[in-house]
Short mmCIF file of N, CA and C in Angstrom, two decimals:
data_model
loop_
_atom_site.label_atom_id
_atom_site.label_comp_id
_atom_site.label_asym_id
_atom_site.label_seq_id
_atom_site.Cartn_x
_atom_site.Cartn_y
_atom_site.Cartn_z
N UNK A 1 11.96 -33.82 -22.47
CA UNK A 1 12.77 -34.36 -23.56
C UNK A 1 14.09 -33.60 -23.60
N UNK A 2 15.05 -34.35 -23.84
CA UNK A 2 16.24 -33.96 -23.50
C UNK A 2 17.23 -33.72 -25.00
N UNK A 3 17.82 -32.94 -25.48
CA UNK A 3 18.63 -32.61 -26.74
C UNK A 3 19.17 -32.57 -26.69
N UNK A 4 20.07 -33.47 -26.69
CA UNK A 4 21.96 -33.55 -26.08
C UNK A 4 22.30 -34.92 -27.25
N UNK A 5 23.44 -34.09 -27.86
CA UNK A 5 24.15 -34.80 -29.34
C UNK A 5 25.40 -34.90 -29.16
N UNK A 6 26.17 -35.62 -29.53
CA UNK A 6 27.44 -35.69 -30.01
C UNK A 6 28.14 -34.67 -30.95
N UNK A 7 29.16 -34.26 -31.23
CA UNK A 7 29.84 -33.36 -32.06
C UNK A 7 29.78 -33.82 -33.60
N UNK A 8 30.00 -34.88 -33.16
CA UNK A 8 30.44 -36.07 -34.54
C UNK A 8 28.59 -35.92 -35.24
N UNK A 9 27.72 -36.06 -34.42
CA UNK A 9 26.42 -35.98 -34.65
C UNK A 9 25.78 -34.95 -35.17
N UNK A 10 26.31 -33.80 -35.04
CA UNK A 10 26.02 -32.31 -35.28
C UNK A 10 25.31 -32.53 -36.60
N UNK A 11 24.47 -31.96 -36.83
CA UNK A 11 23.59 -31.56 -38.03
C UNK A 11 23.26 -30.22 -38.05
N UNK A 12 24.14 -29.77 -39.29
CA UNK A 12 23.54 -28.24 -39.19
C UNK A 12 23.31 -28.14 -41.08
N UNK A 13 22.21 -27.10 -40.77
CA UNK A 13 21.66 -26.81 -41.93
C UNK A 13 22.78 -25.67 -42.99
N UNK A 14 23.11 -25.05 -42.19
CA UNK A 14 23.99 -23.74 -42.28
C UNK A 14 25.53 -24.10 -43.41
N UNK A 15 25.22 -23.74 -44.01
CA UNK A 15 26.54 -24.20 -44.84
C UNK A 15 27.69 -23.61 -44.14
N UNK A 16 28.03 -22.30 -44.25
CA UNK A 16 28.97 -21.75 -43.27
C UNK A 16 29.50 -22.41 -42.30
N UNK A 17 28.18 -22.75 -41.20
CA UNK A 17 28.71 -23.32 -39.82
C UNK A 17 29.27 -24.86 -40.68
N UNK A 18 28.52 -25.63 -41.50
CA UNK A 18 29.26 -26.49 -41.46
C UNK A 18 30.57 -27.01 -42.17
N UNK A 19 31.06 -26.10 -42.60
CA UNK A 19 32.26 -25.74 -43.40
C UNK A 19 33.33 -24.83 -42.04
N UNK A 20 32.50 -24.63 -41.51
CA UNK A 20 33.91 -24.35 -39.50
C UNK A 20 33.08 -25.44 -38.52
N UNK A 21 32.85 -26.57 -39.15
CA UNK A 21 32.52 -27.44 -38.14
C UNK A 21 34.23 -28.25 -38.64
N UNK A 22 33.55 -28.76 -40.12
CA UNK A 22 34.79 -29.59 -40.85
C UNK A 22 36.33 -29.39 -40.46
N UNK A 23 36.12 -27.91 -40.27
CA UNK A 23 37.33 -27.25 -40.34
C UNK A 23 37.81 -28.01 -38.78
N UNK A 24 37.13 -27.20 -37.96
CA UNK A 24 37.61 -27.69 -36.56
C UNK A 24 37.71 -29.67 -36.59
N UNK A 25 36.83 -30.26 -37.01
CA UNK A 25 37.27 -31.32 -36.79
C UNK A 25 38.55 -31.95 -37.61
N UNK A 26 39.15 -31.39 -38.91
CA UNK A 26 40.10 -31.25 -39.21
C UNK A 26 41.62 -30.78 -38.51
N UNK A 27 41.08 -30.00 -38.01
CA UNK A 27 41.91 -29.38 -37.08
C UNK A 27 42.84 -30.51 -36.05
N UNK A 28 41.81 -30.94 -35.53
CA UNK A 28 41.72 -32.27 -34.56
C UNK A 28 42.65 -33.40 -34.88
N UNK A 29 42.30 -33.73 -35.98
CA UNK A 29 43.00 -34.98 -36.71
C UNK A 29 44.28 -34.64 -36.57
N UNK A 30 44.32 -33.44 -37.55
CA UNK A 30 45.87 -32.70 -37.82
C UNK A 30 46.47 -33.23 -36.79
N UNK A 31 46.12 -32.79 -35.50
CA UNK A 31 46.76 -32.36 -34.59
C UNK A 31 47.17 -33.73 -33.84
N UNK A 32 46.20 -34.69 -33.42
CA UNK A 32 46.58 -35.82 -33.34
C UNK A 32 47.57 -36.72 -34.17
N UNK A 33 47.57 -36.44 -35.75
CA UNK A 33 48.43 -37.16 -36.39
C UNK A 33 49.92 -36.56 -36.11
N UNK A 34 49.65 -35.36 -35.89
CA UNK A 34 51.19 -34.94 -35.77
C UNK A 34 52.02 -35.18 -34.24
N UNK A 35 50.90 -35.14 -33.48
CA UNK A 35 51.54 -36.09 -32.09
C UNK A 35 51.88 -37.06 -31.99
N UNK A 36 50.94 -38.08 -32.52
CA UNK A 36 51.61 -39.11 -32.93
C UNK A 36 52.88 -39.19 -33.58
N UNK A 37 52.80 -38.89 -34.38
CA UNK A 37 53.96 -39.14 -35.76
C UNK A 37 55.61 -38.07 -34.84
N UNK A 38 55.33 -37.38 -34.21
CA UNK A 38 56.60 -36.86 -33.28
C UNK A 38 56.92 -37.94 -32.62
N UNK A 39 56.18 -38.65 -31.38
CA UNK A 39 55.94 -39.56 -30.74
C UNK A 39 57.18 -40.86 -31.40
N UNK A 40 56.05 -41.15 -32.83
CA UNK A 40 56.86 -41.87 -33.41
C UNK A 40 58.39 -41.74 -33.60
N UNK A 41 58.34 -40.54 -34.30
CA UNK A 41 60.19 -40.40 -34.60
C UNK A 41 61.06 -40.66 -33.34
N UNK A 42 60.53 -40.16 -32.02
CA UNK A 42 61.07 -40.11 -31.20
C UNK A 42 61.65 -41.52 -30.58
N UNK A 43 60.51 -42.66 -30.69
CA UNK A 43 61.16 -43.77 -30.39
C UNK A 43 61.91 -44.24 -31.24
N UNK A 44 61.64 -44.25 -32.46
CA UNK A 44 62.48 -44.52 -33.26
C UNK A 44 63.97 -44.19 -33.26
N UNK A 45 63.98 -43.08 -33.26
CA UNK A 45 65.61 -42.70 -32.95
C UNK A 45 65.59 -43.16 -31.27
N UNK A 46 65.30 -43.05 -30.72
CA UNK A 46 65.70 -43.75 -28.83
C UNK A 46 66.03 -44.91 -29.30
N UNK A 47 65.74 -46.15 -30.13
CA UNK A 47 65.58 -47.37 -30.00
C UNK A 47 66.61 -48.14 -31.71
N UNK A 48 66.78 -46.94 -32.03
CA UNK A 48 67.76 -47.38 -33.66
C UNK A 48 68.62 -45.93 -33.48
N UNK A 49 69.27 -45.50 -32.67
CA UNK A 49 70.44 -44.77 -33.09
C UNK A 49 71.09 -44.50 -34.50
N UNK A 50 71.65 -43.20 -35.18
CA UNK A 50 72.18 -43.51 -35.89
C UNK A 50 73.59 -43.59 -36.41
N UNK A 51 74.04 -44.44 -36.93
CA UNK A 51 75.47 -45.56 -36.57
C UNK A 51 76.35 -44.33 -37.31
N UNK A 52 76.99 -43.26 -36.43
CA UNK A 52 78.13 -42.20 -36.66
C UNK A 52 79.39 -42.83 -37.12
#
């Protein structure tokens, strides 16, 4: 029998651990939204200049 889970799946009893689970997957988001959202500005100004 094999015990292999997903992250997203994690079940932990441990309050601690799961309060630096949250954290790290927080982390994650953050970090993706803010790539994105650079990403974004970036075309934005490439593609709407602003009129000097």
């Amino acid at each position: 029998v094999t015990s292999t889970y997903g992250h997203s799946q994690l079940k932990t009893g441990h309050p601690v651990r799961s309060a630096i689970h949250k954290q790290l997957n927080g982390r994650l988001v953050l970090r993706w939204v803010t790539t994105w959202e650079s990403l974004l500005l970036y075309v934005l100004h490439f593609f709407c200049p602003s009129q000097e």
